[in-house]
XYZ file of C-alpha atoms in Angstrom:
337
model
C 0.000 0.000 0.000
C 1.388 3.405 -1.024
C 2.502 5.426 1.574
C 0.010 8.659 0.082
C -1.912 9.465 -2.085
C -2.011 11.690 -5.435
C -5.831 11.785 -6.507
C -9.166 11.387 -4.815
C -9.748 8.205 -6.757
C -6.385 7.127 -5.548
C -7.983 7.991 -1.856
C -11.017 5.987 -2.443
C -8.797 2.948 -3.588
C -6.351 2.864 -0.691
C -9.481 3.364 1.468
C -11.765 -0.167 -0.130
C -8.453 -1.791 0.060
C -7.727 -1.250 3.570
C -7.452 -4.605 5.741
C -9.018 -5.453 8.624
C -8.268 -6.865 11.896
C -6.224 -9.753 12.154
C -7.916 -12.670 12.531
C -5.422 -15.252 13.983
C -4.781 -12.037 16.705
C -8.292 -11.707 17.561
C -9.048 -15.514 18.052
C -5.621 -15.352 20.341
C -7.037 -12.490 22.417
C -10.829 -14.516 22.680
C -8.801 -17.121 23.849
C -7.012 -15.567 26.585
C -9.650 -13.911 27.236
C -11.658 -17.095 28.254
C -8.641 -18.497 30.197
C -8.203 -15.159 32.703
C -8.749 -15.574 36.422
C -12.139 -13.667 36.342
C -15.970 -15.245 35.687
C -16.721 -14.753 32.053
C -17.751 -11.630 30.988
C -16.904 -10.167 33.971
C -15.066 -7.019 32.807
C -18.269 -6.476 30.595
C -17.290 -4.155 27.541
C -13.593 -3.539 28.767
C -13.147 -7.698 27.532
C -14.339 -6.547 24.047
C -12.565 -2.965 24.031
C -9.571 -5.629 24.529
C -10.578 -7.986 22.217
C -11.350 -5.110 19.133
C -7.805 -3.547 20.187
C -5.581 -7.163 19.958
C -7.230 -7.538 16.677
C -6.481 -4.317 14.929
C -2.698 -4.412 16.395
C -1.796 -7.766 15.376
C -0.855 -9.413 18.518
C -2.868 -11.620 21.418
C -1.349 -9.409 24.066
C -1.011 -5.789 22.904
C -0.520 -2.929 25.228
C -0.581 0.622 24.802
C 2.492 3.029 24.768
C 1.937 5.353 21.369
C -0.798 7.417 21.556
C -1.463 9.965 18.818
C -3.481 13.400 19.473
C -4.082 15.155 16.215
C -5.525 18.463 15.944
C -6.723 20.077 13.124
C -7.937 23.725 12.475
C -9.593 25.638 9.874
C -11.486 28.548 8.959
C -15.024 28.137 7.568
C -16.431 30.832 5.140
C -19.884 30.683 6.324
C -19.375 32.218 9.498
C -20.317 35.430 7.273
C -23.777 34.347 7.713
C -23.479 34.964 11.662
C -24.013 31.221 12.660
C -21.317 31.591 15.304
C -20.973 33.311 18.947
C -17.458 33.802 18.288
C -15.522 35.923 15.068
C -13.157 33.649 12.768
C -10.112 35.334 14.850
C -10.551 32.864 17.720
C -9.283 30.564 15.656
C -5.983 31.639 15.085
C -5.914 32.419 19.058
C -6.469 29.040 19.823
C -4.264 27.260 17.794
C -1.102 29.646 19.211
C -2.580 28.052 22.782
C -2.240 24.981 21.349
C 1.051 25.195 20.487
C 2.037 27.015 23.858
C 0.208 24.326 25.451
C -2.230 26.443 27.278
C -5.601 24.279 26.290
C -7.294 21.557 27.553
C -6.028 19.157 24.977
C -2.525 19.841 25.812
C -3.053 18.794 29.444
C -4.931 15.594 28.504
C -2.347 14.323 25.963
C 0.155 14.975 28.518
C -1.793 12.659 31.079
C -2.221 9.960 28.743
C 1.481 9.840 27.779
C -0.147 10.868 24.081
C 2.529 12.736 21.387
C 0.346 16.099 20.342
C 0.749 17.508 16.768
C -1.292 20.713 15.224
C -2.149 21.728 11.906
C -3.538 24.841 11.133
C -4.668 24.834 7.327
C -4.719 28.542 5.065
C -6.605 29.863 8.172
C -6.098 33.438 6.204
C -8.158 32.101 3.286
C -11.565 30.576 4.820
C -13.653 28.135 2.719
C -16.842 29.107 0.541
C -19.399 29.977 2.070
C -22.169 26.729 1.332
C -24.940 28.460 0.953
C -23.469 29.578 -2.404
C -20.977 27.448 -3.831
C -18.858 24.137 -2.455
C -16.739 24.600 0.330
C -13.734 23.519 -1.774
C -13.123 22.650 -4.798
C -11.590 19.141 -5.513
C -7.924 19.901 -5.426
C -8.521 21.597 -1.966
C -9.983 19.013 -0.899
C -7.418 16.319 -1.506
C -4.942 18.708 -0.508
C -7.192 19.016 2.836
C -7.328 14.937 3.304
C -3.793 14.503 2.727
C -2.837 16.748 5.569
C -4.501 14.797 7.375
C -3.261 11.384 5.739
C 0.431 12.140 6.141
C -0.475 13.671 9.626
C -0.525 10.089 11.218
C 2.647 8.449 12.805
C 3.263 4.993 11.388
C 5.101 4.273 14.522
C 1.442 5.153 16.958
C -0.546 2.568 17.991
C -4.226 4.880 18.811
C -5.023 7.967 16.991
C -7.221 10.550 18.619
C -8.192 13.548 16.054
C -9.747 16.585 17.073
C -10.771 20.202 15.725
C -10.580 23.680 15.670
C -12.984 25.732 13.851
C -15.061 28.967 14.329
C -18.382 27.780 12.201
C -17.790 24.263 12.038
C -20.925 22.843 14.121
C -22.509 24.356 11.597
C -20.321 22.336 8.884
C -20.830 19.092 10.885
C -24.509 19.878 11.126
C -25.003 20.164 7.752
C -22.953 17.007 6.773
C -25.203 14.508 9.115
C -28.067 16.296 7.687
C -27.075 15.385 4.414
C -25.917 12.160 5.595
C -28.675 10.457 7.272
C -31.909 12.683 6.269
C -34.285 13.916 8.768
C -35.628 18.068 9.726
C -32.351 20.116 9.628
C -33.068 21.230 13.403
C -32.360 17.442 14.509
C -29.096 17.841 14.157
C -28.530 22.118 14.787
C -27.155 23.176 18.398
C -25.947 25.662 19.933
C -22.154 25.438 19.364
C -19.938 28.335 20.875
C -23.407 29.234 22.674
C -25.593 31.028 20.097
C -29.494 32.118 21.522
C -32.510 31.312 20.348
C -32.261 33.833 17.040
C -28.725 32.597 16.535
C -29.879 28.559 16.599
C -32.621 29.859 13.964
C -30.626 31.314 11.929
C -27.579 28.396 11.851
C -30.383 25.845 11.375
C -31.610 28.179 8.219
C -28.493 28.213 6.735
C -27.448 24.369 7.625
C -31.142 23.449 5.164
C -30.206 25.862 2.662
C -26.368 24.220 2.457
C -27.980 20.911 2.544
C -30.742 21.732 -0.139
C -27.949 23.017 -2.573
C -25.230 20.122 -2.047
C -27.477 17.237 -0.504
C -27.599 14.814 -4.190
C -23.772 16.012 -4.784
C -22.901 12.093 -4.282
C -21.476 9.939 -1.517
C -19.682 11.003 1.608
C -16.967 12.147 0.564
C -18.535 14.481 -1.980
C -20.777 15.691 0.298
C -17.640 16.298 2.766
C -16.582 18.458 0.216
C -19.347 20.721 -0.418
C -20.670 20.984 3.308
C -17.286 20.671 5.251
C -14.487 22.468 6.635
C -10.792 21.727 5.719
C -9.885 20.262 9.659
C -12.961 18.093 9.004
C -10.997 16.940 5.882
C -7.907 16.441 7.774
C -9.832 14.176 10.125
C -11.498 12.057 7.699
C -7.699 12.047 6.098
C -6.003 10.725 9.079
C -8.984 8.355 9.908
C -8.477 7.023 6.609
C -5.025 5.849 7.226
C -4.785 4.895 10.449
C -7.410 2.107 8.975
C -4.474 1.500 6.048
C -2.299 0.991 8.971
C -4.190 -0.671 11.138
C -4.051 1.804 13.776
C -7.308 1.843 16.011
C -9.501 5.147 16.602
C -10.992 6.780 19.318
C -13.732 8.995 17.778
C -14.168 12.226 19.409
C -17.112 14.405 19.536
C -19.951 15.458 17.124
C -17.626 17.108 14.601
C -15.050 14.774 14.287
C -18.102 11.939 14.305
C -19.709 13.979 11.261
C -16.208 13.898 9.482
C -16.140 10.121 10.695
C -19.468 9.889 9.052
C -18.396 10.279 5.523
C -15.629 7.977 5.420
C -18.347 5.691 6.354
C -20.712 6.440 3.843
C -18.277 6.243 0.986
C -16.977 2.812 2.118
C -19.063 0.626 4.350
C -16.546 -0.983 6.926
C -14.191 2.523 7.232
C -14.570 3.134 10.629
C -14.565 -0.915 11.960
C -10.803 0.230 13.257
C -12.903 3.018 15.226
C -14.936 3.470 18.829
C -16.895 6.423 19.823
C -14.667 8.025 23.064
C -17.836 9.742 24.223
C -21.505 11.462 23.661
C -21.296 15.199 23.696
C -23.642 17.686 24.562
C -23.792 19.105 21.302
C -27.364 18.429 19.649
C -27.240 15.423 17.065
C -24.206 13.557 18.275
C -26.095 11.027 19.528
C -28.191 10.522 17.086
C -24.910 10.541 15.046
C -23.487 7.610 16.708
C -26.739 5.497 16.798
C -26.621 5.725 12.910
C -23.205 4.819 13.092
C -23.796 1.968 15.501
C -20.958 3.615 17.914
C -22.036 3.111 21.366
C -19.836 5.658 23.371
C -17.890 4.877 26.312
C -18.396 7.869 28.115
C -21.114 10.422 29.041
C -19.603 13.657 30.417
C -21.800 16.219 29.002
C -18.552 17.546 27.228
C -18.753 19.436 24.383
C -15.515 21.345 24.152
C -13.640 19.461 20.647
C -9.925 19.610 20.397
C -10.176 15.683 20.880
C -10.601 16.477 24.667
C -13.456 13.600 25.287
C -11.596 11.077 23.278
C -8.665 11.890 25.289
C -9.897 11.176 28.543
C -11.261 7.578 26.588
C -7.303 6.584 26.153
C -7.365 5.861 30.091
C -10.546 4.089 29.440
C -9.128 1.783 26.777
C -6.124 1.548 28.371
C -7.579 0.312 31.225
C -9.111 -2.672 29.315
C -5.640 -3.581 27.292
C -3.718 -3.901 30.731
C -6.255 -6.228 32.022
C -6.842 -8.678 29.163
C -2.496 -7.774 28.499
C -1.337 -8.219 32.400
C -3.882 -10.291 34.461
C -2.621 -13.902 34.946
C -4.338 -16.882 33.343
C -6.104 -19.928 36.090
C -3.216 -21.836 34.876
C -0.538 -19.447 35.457
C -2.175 -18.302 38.951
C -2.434 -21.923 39.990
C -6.306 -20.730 40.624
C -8.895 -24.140 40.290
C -11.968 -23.500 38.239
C -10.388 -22.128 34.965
């Protein structure tokens, strides 16, 4: 498998060709599994988290020592139709906290041990506006998902991506809209905090986005139209860290929208993936359920950056070390196994 990509058709390709889990791995993990000094099923989902994990690694025993946390920012062009609390210039602000490691996401990577990279992409030259034209055009696009693509380290073994983005609810919004149907205020919140006239208005311009690009094609074509470059990236680096093999944690509703797409333009893209957690952030739910992603957390978090799929590495983690670390009924000398 090349190492990246040239075209969008070349994308596609690597994508349908991605493997899967190991199989002889996964059978060795269900094994162990069965032979640990603990009833059956007794670590509930943290015995499947395990299980998923072993499979996509390789190896009967993984553990976890290489975490990723990707960030990705961009600027979104229809923020000139006031569907944000916050102007564009926030941004920019946040990324330099991000790189002085002044955010929330910088103190969570540190705590799980995770490596932290940034990208901020052409933040001085925001995308179209959706309500009148695509968001980018093909060639920004790929350029867009290839960021993200040669984002990934080979060498990590879980990749968390997260965001940055005045207007990009809005972007995400629109995308599941397009995505998976429904009124477009199922799937419009409040974002940075808009009122009641703000939500309105963001859930007028999320149908008119979706009633211009909604038949453009699959998911990736819609991605194009509705999305934001950093929700691109995301879908870039989700993309191959399933060429690699690397598992996913999924963070919240915008990086589940960008998630979304892969999905819908190759059934099976996100099997490498779980959903860290459920946001606050109207739709993500229903987001997941269409996704069949059942979260592993609940904090009523709705910040981005990757933060709630940051605090799921512990969570995960947890789960490896068990199935990784406990002691077999054979090798405990325990009767009953």
């Amino acid at each position: 498998m090349s190492d990246r990509f040239t075209t969008l058709a070349a994308f596609r390709e690597a994508l349908a060709a991605a493997p899967g889990p190991d199989p002889d791995a996964t059978e060795g993990a269900q094994a162990r599994n069965r032979q640990l000094t603990k009833p059956p099923g007794a670590l509930g989902r943290l015995e499947d988290l395990a299980i998923w994990y072993a499979g996509w690694r390789g190896t009967d025993r993984p553990r976890i020592a290489a975490p990723q946390v990707i960030v990705f920012a961009g600027n979104h062009g229809v923020t000139a139709q006031g569907v944000s609390a916050f102007p564009a210039e926030v941004t920019v602000q946040m990324v330099a906290n991000f790189e002085a490691g002044g955010a929330a996401i910088n103190q969570l990577s540190t705590l799980a041990g995770a490596k932290m990279d940034v990208y901020a992409l052409s933040l001085d030259t925001p995308t179209a506006d959706f309500t009148q034209a695509p968001a980018m055009d093909e060639a920004g696009f790929a350029d867009a998902l290839r960021t993200g693509w040669d984002a990934v380290d080979p060498g990590a073994d879980l990749v968390i991506v997260g965001e940055m983005g005045i207007g990009n609810t809005t972007s995400a919004s629109a995308l599941a809209h397009a995505l998976f149907g429904g009124a477009a205020e199922d799937w419009v919140g409040r974002g940075t905090g808009v009122d009641a006239a703000g939500l309105a208005n963001k859930t007028r311009v999320v149908r008119e986005g979706v009633a211009r690009h909604g038949a453009a094609g699959d998911g990736l074509d819609l991605l194009c139209c509705l999305g934001g470059r950093e929700l691109a990236a995301m879908a870039g680096a989700i993309a191959r860290a399933r060429v690699l093999r690397i598992p996913v944690i999924l963070d919240g509703f915008i990086c589940s929208a960008a998630a979304a797409a892969l999905e819908a333009a190759c059934n099976g893209a996100l099997d490498h993936a779980v959903a860290g957690h459920v946001s606050a952030e109207a739709g993500h739910e229903t987001l997941l359920r269409n996704l069949d992603k059942a979260p592993l957390l609940a904090l009523g978090m709705r910040l981005g950056e990757g933060s709630g799929a940051a605090v799921a590495i512990h969570l995960l983690r947890a789960a490896v070390a068990c199935h990784s670390g406990m002691s077999t009924f054979e090798e405990a000398g325990v009767a009953g196994g």
